[in-house]
Coordinates of C-alpha atoms and ligand atoms in Angstrom, one line a residue:
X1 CA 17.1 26.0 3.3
X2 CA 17.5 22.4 3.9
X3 CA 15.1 20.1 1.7
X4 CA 13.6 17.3 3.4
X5 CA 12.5 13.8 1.6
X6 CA 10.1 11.7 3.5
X7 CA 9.2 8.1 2.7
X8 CA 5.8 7.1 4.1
X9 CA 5.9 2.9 3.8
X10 CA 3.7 0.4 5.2
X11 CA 5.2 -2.0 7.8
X12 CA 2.7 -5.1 8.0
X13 CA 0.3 -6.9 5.1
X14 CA -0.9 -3.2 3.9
X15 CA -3.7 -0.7 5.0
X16 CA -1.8 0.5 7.9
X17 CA -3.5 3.5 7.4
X18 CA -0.7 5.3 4.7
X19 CA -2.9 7.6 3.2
X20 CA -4.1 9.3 6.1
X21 CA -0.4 10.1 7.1
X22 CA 0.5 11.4 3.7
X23 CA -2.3 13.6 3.5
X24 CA -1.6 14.9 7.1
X25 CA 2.0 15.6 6.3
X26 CA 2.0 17.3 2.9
X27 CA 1.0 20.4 4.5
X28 CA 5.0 21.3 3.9
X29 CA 5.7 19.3 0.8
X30 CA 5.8 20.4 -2.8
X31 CA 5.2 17.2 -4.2
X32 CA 4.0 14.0 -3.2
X33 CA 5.3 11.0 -5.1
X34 CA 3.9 7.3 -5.9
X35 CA 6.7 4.9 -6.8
X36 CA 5.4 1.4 -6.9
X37 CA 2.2 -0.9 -7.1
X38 CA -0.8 0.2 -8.9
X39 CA -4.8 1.3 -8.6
X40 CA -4.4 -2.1 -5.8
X41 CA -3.8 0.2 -3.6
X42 CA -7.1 1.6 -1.8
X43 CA -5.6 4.8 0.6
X44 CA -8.3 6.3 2.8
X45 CA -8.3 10.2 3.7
X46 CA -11.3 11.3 6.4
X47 CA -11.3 15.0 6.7
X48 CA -14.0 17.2 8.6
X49 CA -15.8 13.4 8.3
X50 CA -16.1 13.8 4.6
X51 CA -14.1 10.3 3.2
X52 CA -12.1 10.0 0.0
X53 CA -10.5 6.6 -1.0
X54 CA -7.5 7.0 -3.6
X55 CA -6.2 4.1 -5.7
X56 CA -3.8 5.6 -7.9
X57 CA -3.8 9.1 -7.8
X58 CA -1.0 10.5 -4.8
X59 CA -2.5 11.3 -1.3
X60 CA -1.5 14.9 -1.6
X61 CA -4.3 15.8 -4.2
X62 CA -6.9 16.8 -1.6
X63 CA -4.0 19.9 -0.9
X64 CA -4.8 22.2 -3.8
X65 CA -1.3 23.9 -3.6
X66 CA 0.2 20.1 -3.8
X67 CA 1.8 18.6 -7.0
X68 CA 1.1 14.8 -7.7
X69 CA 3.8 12.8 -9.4
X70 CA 3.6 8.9 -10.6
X71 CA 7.0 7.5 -10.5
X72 CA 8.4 4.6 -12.8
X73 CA 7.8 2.2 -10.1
X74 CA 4.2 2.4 -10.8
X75 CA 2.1 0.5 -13.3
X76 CA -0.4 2.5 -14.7
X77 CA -4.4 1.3 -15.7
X78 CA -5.4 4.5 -18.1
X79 CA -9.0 3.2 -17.5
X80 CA -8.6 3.2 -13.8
X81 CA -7.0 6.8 -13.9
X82 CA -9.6 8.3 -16.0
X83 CA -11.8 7.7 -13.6
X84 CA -10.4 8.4 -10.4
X85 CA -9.4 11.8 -11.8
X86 CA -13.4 12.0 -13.4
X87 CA -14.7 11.2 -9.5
X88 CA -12.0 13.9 -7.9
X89 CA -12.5 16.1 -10.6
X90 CA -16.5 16.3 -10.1
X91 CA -15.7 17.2 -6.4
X92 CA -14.1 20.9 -7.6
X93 CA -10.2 19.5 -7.5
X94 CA -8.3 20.4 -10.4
X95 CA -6.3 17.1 -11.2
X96 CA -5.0 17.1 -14.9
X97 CA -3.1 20.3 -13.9
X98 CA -1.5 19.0 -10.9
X99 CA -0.8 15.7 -12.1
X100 CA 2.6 14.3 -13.9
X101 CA 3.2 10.8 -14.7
X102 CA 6.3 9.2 -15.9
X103 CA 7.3 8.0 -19.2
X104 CA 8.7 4.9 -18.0
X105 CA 5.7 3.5 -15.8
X106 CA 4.2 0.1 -17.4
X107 CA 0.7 0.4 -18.2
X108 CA -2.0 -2.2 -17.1
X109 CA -4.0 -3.5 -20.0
X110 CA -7.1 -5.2 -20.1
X111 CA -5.6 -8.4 -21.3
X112 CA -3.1 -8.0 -18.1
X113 CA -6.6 -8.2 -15.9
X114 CA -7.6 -11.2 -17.9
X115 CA -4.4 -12.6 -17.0
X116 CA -4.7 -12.2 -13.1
X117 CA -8.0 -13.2 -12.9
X118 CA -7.5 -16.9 -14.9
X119 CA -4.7 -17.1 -12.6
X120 CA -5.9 -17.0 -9.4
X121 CA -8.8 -19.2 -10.7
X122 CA -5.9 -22.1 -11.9
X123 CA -4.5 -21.9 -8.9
X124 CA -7.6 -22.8 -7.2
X125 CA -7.4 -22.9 -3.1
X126 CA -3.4 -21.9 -4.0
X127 CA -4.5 -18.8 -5.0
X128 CA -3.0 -15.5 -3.8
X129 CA -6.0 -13.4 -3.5
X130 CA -5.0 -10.7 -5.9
X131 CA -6.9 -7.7 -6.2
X132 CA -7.4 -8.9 -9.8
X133 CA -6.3 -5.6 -11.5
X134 CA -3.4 -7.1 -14.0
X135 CA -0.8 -5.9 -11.3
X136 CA 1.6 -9.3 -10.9
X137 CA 1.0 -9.7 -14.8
X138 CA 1.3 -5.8 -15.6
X139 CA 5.1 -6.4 -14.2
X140 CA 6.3 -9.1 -15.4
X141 CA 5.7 -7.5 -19.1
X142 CA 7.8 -5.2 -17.5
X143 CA 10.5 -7.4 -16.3
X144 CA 10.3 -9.2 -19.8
X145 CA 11.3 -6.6 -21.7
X146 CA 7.7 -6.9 -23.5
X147 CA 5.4 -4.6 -21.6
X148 CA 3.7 -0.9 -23.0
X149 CA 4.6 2.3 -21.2
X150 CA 3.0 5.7 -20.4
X151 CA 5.4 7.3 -22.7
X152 CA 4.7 4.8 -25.8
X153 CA 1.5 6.5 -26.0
X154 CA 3.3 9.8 -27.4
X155 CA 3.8 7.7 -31.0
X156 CA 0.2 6.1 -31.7
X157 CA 1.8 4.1 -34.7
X158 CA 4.1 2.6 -32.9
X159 CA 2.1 2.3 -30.4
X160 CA -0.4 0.3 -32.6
X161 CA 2.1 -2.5 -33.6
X162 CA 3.8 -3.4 -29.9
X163 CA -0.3 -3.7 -28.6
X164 CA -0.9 -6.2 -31.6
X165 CA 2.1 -7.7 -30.8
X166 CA 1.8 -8.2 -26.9
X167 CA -1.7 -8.4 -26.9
X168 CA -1.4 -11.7 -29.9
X169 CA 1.3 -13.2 -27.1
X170 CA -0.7 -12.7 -24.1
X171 CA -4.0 -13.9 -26.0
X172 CA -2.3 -17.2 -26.6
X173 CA -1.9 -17.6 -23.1
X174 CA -5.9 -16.4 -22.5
X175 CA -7.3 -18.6 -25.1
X176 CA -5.4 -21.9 -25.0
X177 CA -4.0 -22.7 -21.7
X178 CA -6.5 -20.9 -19.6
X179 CA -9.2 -21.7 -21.5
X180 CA -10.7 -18.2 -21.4
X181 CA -12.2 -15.1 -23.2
X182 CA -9.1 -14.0 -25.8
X183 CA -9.4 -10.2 -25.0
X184 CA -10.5 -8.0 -28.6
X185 CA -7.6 -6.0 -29.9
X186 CA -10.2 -3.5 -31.7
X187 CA -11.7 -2.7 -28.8
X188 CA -8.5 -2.3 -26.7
X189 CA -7.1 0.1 -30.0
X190 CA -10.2 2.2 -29.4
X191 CA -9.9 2.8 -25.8
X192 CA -5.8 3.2 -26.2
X193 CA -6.5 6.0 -28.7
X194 CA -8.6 7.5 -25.8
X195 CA -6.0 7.3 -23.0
X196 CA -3.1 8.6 -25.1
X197 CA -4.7 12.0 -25.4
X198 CA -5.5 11.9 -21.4
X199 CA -2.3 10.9 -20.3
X200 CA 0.3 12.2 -23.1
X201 CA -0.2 16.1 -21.5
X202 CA 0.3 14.9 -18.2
X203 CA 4.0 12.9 -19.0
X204 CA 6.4 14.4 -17.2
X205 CA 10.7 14.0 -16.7
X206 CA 10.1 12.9 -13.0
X207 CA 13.6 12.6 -11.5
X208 CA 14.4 15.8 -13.1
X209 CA 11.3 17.6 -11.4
X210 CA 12.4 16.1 -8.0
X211 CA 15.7 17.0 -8.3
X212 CA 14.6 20.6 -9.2
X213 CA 12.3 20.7 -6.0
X214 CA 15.0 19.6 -3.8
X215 CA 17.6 22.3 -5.4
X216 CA 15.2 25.0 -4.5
X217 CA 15.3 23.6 -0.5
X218 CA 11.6 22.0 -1.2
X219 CA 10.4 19.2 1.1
X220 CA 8.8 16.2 -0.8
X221 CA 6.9 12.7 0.2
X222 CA 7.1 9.7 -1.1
X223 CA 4.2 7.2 -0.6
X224 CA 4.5 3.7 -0.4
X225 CA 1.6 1.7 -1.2
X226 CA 0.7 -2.3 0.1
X227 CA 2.9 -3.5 3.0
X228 CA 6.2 -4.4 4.3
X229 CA 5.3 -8.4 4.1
X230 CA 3.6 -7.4 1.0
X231 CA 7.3 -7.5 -0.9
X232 CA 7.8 -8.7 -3.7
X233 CA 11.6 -10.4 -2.0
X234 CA 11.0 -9.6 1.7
X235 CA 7.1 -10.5 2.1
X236 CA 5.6 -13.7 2.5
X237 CA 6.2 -15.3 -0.6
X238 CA 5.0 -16.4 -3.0
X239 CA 1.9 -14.5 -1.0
X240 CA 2.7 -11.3 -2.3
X241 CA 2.4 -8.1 -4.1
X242 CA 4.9 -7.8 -7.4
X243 CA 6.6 -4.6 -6.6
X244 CA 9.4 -3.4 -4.2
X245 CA 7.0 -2.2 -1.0
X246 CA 9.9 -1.2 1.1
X247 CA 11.6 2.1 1.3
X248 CA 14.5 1.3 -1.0
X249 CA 11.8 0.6 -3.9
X250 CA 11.2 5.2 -3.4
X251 CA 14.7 5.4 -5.0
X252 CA 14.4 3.2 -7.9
X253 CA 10.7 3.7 -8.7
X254 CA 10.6 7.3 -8.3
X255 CA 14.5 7.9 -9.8
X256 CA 16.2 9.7 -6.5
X257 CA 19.2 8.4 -4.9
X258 CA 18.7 6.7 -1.9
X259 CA 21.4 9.4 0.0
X260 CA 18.5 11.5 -0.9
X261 CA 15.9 10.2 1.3
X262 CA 16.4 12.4 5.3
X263 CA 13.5 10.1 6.9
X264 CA 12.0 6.5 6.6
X265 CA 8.6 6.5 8.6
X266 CA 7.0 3.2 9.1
X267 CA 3.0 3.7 9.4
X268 CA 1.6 0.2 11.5
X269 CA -1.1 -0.3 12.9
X270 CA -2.0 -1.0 16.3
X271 CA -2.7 -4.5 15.8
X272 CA -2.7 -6.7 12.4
X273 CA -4.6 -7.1 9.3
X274 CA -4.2 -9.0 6.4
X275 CA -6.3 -9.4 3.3
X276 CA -5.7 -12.2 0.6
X277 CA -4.2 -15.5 1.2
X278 CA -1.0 -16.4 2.8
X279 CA 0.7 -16.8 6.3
X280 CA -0.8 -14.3 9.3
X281 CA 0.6 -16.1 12.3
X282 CA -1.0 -14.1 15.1
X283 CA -4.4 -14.4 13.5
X284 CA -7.5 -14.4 15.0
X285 CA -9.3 -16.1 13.0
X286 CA -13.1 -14.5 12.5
X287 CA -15.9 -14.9 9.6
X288 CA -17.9 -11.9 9.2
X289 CA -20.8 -13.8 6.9
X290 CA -20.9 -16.6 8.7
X291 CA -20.4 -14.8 12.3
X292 CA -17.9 -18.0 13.6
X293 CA -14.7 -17.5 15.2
X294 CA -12.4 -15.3 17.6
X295 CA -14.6 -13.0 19.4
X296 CA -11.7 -10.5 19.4
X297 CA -10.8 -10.9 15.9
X298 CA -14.8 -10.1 15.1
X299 CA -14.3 -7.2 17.6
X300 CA -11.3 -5.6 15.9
X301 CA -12.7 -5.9 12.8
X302 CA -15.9 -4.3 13.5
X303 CA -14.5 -1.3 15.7
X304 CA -11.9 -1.0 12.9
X305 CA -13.9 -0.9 10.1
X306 CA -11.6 -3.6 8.3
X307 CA -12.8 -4.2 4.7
X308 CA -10.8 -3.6 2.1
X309 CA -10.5 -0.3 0.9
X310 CA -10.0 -1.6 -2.8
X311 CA -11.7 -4.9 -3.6
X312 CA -14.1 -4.7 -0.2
X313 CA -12.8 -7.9 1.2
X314 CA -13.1 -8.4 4.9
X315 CA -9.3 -8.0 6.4
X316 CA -8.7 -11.0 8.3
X317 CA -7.4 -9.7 12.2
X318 CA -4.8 -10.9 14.6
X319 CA -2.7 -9.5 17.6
X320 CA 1.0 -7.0 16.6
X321 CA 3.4 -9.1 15.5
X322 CA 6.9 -7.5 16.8
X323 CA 8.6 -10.6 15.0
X324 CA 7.1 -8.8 11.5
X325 CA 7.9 -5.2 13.0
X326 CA 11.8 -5.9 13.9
X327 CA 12.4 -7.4 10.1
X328 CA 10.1 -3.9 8.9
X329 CA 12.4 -1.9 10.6
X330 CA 15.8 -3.5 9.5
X331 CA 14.8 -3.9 5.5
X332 CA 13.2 -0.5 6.0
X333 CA 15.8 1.4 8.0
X334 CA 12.7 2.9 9.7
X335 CA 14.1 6.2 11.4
X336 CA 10.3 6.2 13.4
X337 CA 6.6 4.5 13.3
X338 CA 3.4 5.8 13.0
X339 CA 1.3 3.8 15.2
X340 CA -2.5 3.9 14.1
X341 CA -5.9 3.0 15.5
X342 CA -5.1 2.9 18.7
X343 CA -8.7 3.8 19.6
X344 CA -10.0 0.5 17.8
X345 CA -8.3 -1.5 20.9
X346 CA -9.5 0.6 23.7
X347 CA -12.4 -1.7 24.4
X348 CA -10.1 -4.4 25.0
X349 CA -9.8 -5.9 28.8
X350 CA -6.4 -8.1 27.6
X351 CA -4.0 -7.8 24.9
X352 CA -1.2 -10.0 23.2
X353 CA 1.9 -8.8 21.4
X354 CA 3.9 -11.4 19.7
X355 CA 7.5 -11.7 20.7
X356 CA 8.9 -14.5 19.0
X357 CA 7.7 -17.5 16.9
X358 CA 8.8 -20.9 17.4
X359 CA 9.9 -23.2 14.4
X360 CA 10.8 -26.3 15.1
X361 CA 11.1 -26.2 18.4
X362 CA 13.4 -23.4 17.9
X363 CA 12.7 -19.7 19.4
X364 CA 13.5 -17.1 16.2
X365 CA 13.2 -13.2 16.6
X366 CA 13.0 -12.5 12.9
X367 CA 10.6 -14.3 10.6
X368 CA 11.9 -16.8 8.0
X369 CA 11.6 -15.8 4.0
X370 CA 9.0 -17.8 2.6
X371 CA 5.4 -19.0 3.3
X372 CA 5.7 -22.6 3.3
X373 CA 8.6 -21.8 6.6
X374 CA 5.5 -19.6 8.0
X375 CA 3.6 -22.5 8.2
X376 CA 5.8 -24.0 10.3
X377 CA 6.1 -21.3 13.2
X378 CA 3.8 -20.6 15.6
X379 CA 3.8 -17.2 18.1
X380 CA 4.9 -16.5 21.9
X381 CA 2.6 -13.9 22.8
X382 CA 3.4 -11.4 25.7
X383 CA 0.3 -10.5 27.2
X384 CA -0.9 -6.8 28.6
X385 CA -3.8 -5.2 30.5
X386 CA -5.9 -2.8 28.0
X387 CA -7.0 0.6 29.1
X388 CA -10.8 0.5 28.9
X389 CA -10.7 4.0 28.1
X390 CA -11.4 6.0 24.8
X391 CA -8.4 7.1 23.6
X392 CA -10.4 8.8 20.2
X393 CA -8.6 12.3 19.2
X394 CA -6.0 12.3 22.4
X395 CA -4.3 15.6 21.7
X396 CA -1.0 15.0 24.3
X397 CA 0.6 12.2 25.1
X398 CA 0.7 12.5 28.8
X399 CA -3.3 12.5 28.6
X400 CA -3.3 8.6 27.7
X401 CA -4.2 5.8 30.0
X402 CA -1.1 4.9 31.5
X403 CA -2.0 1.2 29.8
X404 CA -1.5 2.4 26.4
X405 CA 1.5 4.6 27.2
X406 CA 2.9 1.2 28.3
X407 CA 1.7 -0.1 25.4
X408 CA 3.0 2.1 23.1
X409 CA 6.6 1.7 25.0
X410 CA 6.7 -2.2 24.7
X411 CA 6.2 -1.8 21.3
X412 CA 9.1 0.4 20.8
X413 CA 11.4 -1.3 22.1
X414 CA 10.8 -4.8 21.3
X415 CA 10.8 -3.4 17.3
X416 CA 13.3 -1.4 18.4
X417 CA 12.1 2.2 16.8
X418 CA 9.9 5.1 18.5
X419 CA 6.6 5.7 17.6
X420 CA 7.0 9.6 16.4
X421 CA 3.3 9.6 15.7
X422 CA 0.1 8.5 16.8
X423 CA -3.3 8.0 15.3
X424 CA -6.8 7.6 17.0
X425 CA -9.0 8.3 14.6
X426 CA -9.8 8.1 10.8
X427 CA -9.7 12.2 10.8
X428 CA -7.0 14.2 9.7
X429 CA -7.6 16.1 12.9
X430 CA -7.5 12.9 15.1
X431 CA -3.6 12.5 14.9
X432 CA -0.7 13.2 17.9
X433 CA 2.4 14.3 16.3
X434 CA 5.4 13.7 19.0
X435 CA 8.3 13.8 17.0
X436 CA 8.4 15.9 13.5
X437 CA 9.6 14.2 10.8
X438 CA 10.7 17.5 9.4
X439 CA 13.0 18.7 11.8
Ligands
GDP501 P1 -3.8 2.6 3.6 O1 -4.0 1.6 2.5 O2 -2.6 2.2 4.4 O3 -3.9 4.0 3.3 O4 -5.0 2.3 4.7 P2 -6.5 2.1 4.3 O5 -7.1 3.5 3.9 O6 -6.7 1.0 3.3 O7 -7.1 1.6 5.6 C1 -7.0 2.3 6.8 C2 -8.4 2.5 7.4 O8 -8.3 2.9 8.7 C3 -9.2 3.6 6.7 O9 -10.5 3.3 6.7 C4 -8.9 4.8 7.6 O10 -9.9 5.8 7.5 C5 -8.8 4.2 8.9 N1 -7.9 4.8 9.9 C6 -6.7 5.4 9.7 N2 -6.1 5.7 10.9 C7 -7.1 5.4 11.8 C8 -7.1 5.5 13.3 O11 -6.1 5.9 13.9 N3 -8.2 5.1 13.9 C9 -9.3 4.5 13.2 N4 -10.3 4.1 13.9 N5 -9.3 4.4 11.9 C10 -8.2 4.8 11.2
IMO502 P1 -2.7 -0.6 0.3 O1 -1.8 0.4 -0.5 C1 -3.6 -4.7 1.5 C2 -2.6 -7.8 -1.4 C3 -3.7 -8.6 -2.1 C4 -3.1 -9.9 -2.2 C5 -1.6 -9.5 -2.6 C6 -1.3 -9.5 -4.1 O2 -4.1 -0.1 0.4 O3 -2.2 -0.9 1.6 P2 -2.0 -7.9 -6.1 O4 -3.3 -7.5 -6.6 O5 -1.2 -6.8 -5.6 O6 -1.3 -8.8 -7.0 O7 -2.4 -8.8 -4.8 O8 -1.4 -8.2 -2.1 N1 -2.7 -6.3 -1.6 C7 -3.0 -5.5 -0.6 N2 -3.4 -5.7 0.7 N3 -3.5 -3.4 1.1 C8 -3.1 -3.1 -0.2 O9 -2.8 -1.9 -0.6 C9 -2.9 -4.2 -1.1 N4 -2.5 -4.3 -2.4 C10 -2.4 -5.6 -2.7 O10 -4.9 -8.7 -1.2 O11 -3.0 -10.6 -1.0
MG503 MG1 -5.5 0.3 1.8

């Protein structure tokens, strides 16, 4: 039996609707693995209407014959666990069993949270628009050499002397140049000796227990959390996540080689969302408190239900942005796309797809590598009749209005990948599967 290895990323600024698409597919998986970014992450599974939003924890928990693994690539807040397993554990689910977290994944702290937030507060209308969960700083301990990981919690005296260490570093930091609360190391100590005995049972030789899944011909998924733009090198920087988004990142944060992964699928939505600060180009600028702007933008916000999954932010809206999609599809090496919420545009009497940007008077196809070049572009927009038709639950192709089908078929090729599945509703059940990513 041939194995198959799936990587689920998203291809825009995040919440392109990932977890729904895990959860759907790991009907014929053994495990599904994490393998970068944190509890930023807010994935969103409907099924028979009943809603579960996962931040950490792997969307394949909801299957019960599902294994969850937490890759190296993924920094890990203990208190943000506990309690995600605590709520899905209340529900019936049996978590700690299913569970196995890596040694090697750098924990979040709550001095790493102090961190973020006096960040984004010195950088004042600069700021990023972090989730504030210690991510950005959670990794560069990491990349410094300096940081705590899952697996120093298996020698608590150790363990004792790098937190009173990092933390008297980090405190510096807190206290003097940000002027701000210096976090307590007793309290920290107390909660560490907590979270060791929660996650110690649950560390686990990850690469090895992939390798041993794909030996015995098992199919696994890997789920990418944030977005394509999101990357830490490729995104919009510096408006970005701090991890790898893209699908290479499921090799090195998960510990498979890359010849490993059979299929790259690309979930993107219909449209565009961003939430945080930084360059959205085909925006349609709308604000939902004070009720000014783009009447569209208001329109696809409120028929998609775009708050943030995580923080609750309202997601700011704007029209596809092919431009985005073709660089997606090149870093990514997407082999097909998801296309979701469909149904949130069917109300829609016009819509504009963005072709190319022009910078400098200058027509470019792919976008340029920082922010601060964003700024400087400004969309072509191809525009297209909408269907005016619900399109909710379509269960064949063929049945959709011929103005999404043509819809659907501009987008493929001016990203230049098909769209193997298609999403028009929040529901498990409300999903068109056209071309398996398992055979
Ligand atoms: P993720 O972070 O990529 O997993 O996406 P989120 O869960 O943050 O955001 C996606 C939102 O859209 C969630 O509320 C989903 O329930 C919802 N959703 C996913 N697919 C569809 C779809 O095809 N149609 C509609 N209307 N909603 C969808
Ligand atoms: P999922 O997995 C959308 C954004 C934040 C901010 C930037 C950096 O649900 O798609 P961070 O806290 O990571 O340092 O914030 O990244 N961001 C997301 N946006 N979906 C996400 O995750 C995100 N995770 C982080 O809003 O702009
Ligand atoms: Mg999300």
């Amino acid at each position: 039996m041939t194995k198959r290895n799936i990587v689920v990323v998203g291809t825009q600024w995040g919440d392109e609707g990932k977890g729904k698409i895990v959860d759907l597919l790991t009907d014929r998986v053994a495990a599904v693995v994490r393998f970068q970014g944190g509890h930023n992450a807010g994935h969103t599974l409907v099924i028979d209407g009943k809603t579960t939003v996962l931040h950490l924890i792997p969307s394949g928990i909801l299957r019960e014959e599902v294994e969850c693994f937490i890759g190296n690539g993924v920094v890990l807040a203990p208190d943000a666990l506990e309690k995600e397993m605590n709520q899905l554990e209340a529900t019936g689910l049996k978590v700690q069993q299913r569970l196995k977290i890596s040694d090697a994944c750098p924990l979040i702290l709550d001095y790493h949270v102090a961190l973020d937030v006096a960040r984004e507060l010195a950088r004042g209308n600069k700021a990023i628009g972090t989730t504030g969960r210690g991510i950005g700083p959670a990794y560069e301990d990491k990349v410094a050499r300096r940081g705590l990981r899952a697996g120093d919690f298996k020698n608590m005296v150790q363990f004792k002397a790098k937190l009173a260490e990092t933390l008297a570093y980090h405190n510096y930091m807190i206290e003097h140049y940000y002027k701000a609360e210096p976090v307590s190391f007793d309290l920290l100590w107390e909660k560490c000796e907590r979270y060791s005995k929660l996650i110690v049972p649950m560390l686990a030789d990850i690469p090895n227990l992939i390798a041993a899944y794909n030996a015995e011909g098992k199919n696994l998924m890997f789920e990418g959390a944030q977005g394509t733009l999101l990357d830490i090198d490729h995104g919009t920087y510096p408006y970005v996540t701090s991890s790898n988004t893209t699908a290479g990142g499921a090799s090195g944060g998960a510990g498979i080689g890359p010849n490993q992964l059979d299929y790259i699928l690309g979930i993107t939505k219909a449209y565009a969302t961003r939430v945080g600060s930084g360059p959205f180009p085909t925006e349609l600028d709308y604000n939902c408190d004070t009720d000014i702007g783009d009447p569209i933008g208001k329109e696809l916000g409120n028929r998609g239900h775009e708050f943030g999954a995580t923080t609750g932010r309202q997601r700011r809206c704007g029209w596809f942005d092919a431009v985005a999609l073709r660089r997606s599809a090149q870093i990514n090496g997407l082999n097909g796309m998801c296309l979701t919420k469909l149904d949130v545009m069917d109300e829609l009497t016009e819509i504009k797809i963005c072709v190319s940007y022009t910078q400098n008077g200058e027509v470019i196809m792919l976008p340029p590598a920082s922010a601060d070049e964003y700024e400087l572009c400004t969309p072509n927009y191809v525009t297209m009749p909408g269907w005016n038709t619900s399109t909710v639950g379509t269960d064949s192709f063929d049945a959709l209005p011929i103005e999404a089908i043509e819809y659907i078929r501009f987008l493929e090729k001016e990203v230049g990948v098909p769209v193997s599945i298609l999403s028009t509703g929040p529901d498990r059940s409300e999903t068109l599967v056209i071309t398996d990513p398992f055979v």
